[in-house]
mmCIF file of C-alpha atoms in Angstrom:
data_model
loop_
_atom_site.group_PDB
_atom_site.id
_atom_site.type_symbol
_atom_site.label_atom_id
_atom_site.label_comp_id
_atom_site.label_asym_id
_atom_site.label_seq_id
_atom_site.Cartn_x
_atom_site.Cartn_y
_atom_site.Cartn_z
ATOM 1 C CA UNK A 179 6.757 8.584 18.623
ATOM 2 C CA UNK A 180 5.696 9.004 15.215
ATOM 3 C CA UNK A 181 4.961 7.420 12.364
ATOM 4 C CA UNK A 182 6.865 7.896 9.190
ATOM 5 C CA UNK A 183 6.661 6.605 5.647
ATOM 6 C CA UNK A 184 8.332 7.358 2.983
ATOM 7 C CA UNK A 185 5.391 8.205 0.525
ATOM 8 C CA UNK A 186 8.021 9.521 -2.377
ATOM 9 C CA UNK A 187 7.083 7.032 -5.139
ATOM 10 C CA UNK A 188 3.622 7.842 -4.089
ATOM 11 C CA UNK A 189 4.262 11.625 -4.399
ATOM 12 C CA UNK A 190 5.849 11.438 -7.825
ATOM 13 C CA UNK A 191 2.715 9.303 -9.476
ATOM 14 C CA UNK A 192 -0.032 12.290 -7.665
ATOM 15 C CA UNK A 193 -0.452 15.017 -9.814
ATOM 16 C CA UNK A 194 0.223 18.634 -7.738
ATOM 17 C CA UNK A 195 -2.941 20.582 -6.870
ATOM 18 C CA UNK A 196 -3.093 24.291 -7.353
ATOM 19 C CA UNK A 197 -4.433 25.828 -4.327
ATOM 20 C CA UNK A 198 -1.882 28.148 -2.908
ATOM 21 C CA UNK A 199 -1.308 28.657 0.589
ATOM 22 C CA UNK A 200 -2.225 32.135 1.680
ATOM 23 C CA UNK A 201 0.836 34.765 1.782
ATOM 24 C CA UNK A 202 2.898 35.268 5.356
ATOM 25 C CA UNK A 203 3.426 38.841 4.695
ATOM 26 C CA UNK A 204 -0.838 39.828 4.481
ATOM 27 C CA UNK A 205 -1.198 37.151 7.298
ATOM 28 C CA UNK A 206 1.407 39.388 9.473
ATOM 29 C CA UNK A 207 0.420 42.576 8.389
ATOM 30 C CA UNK A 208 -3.489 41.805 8.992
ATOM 31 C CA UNK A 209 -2.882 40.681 12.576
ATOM 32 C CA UNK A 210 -0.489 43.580 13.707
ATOM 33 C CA UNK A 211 -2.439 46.203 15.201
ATOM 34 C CA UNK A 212 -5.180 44.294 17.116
ATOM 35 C CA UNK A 213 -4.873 44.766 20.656
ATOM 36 C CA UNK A 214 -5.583 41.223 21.774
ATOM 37 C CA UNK A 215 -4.572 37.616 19.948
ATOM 38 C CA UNK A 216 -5.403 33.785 20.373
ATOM 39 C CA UNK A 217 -3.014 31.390 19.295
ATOM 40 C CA UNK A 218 -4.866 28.074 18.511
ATOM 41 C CA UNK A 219 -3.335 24.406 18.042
ATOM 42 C CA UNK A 220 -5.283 22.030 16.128
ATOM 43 C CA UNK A 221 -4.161 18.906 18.052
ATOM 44 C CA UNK A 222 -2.624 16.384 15.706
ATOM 45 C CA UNK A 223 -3.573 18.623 12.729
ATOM 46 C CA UNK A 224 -3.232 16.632 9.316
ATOM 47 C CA UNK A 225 -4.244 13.122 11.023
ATOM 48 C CA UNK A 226 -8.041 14.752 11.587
ATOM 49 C CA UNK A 227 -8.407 15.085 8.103
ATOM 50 C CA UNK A 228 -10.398 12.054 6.614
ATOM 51 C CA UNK A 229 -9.109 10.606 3.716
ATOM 52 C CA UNK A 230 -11.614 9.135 0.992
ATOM 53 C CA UNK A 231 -11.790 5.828 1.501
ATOM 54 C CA UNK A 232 -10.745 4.594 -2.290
ATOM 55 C CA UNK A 233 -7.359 6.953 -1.555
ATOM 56 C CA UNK A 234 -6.919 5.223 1.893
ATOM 57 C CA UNK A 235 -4.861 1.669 0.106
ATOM 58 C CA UNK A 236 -2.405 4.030 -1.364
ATOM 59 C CA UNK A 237 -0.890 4.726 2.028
ATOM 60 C CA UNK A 238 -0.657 1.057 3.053
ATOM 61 C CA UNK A 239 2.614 0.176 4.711
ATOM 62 C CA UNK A 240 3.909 -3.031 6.065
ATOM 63 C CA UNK A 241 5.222 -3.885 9.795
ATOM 64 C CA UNK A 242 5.873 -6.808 11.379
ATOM 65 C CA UNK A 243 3.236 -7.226 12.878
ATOM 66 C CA UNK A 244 1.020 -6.764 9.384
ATOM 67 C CA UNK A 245 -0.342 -4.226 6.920
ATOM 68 C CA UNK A 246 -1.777 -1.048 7.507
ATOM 69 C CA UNK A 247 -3.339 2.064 6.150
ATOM 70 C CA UNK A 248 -4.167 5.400 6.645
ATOM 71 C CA UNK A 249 -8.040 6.251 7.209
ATOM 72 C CA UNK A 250 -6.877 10.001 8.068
ATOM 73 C CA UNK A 251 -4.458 12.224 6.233
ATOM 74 C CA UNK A 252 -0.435 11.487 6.937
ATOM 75 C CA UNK A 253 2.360 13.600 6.923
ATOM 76 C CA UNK A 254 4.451 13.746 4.186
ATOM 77 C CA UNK A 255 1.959 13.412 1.354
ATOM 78 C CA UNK A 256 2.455 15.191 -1.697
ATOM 79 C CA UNK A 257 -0.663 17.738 -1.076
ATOM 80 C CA UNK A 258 -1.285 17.735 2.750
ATOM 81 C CA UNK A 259 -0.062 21.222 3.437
ATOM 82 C CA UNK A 260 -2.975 22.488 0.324
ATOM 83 C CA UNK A 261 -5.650 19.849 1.569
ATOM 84 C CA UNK A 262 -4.839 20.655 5.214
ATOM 85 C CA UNK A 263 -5.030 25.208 4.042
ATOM 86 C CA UNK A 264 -8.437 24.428 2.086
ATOM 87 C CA UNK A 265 -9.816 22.628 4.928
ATOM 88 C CA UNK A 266 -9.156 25.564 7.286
ATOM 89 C CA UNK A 267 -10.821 27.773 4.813
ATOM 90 C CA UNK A 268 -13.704 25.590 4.934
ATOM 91 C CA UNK A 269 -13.789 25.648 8.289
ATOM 92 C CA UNK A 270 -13.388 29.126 9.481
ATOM 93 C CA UNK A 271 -14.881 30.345 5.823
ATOM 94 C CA UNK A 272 -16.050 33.980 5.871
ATOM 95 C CA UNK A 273 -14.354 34.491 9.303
ATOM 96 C CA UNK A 274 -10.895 34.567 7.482
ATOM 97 C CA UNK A 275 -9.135 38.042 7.338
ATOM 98 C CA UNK A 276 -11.887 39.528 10.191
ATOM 99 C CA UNK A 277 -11.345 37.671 12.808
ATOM 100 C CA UNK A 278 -8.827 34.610 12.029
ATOM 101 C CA UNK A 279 -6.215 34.303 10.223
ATOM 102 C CA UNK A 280 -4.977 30.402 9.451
ATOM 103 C CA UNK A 281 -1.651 29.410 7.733
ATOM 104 C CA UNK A 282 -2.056 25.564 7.378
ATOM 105 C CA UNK A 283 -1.800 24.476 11.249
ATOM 106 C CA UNK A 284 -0.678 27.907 12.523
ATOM 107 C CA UNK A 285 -4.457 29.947 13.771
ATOM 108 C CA UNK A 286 -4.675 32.949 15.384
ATOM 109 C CA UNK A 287 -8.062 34.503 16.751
ATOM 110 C CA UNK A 288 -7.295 38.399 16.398
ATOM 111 C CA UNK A 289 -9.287 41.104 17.841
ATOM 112 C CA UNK A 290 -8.963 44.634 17.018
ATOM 113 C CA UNK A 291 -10.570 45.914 20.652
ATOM 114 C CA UNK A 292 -10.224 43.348 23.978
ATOM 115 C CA UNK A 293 -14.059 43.577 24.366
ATOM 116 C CA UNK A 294 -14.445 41.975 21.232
ATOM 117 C CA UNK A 295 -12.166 38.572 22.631
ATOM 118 C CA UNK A 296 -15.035 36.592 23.665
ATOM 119 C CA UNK A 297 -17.068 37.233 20.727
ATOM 120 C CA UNK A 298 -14.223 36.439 18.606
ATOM 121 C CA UNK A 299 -13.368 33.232 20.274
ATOM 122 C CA UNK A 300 -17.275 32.199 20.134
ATOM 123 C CA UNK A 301 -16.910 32.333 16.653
ATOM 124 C CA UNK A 302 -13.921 30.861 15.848
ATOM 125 C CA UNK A 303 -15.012 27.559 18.295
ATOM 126 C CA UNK A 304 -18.234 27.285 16.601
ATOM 127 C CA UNK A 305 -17.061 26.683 13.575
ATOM 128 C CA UNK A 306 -14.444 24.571 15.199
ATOM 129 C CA UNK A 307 -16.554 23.067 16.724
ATOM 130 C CA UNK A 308 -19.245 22.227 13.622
ATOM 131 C CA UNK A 309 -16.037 21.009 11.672
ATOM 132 C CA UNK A 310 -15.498 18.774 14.737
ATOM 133 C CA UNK A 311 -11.519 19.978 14.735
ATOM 134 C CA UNK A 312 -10.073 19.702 18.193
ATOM 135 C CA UNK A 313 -7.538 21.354 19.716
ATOM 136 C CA UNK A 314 -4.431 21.032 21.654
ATOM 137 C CA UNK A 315 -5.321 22.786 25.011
ATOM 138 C CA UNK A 316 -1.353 22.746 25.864
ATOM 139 C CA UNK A 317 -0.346 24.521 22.678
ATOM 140 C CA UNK A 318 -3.050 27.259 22.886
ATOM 141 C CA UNK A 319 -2.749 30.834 24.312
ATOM 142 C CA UNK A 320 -5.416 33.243 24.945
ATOM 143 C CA UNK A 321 -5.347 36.882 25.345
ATOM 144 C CA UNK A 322 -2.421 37.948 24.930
ATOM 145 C CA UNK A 323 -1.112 41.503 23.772
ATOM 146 C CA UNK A 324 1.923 39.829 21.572
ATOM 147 C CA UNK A 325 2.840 36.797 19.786
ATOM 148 C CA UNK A 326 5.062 34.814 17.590
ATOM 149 C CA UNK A 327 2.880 34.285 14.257
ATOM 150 C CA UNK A 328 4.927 32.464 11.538
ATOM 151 C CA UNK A 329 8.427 33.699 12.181
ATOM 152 C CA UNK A 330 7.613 37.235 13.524
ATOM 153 C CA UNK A 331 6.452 38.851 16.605
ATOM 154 C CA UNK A 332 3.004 40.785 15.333
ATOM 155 C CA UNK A 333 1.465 43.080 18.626
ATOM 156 C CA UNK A 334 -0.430 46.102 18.730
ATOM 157 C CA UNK A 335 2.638 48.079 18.332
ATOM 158 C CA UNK A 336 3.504 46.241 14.885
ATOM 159 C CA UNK A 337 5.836 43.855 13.648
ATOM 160 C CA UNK A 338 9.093 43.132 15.412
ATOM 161 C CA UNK A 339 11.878 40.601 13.921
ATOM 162 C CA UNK A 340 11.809 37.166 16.143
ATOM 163 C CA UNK A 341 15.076 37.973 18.741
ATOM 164 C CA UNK A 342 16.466 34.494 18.455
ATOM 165 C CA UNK A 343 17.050 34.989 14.261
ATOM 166 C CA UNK A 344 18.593 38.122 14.918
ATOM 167 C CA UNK A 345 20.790 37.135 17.526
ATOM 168 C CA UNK A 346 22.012 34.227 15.375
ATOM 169 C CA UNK A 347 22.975 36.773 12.400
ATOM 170 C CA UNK A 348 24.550 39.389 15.028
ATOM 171 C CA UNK A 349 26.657 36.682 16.660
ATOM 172 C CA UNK A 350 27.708 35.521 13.605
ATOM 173 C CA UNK A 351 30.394 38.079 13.228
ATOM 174 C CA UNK A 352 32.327 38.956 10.076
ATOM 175 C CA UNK A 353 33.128 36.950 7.074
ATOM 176 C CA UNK A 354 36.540 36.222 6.690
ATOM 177 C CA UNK A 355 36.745 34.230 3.502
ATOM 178 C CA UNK A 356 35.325 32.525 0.333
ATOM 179 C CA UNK A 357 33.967 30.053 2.626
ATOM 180 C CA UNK A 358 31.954 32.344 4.921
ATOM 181 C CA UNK A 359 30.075 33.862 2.581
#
């Protein structure tokens, strides 16, 4: 189960902040080529985020059983997705576009030759680690030739359309009015 509140008065009243999230196409391109890739899961990714404690009452909420806030960042606020992205970049810091590549939750350990893997991995868990970010063991693959990185399939070989998005266009079959289009 989780939690849900509906922060949209909230959102309104919080001014937007400018950090842009980094762009899927360099992200995919930068990671095709490399013979071996880690997909990491950062396990319950926005609640590890500390909020500032004077921003914490803002995200009070009632039940029955009494009033609550959030001491860690929840979904659905206004800037999670651009606190969440500068966070990584904190995190991994220089290491982004060598050896890691992070698009808000999505992080992928990429390295160019396999003998390079562990080294790789050593330095994307240390700064994990020094960040104290933990990760979902069940979501994470290691090692692996090929993978699905924000909507594409990105291997040595290249970039490959995901099957199941093409499959849903070629099944689709042809337009026959208005309406279809």
């Amino acid at each position: 189960m989780r939690m849900c509140v509906d922060y949209t008065s909230l959102n309104k009243a919080c001014p937007k902040v400018p950090f842009p999230l980094p762009r899927i196409d360099q992200i995919v391109d930068s990671t095709a080529k490399c013979e071996t890739l880690s997909f990491l899961d950062a396990y319950s990714g926005y609640h590890q985020i500390k909020m500032k404690e004077s921003d914490q009452l803002a995200t009070s909420f009632i039940t029955p059983f009494g009033m609550y806030c959030y001491v860690t960042m929840s979904f659905g606020l206004r800037n999670a997705g651009a606190t969440y992205q500068r966070c990584m970049l904190h995190v991994f810091g220089k290491h982004i576009g060598s050896t890691v590549e992070a698009y808000v939750d999505d992080i992928v350990v990429k390295s160019n030759r396999r003998g390079d893997l562990i080294q790789d991995l050593e330095i994307a868990f240390s700064c994990l680690r020094a960040n104290q970010i933990k990760l979902n063991p069940e979501k994470c693959v290691f090692s692996v030739p090929r993978g699905m990185l924000l909507g594409y399939i990105v291997s040595q070989r290249g970039i490959e359309a995901n099957p199941e998005k093409v499959s849903a266009i070629t099944r689709m079959g042809p337009i026959r009015d208005v309406k279809g289009v």
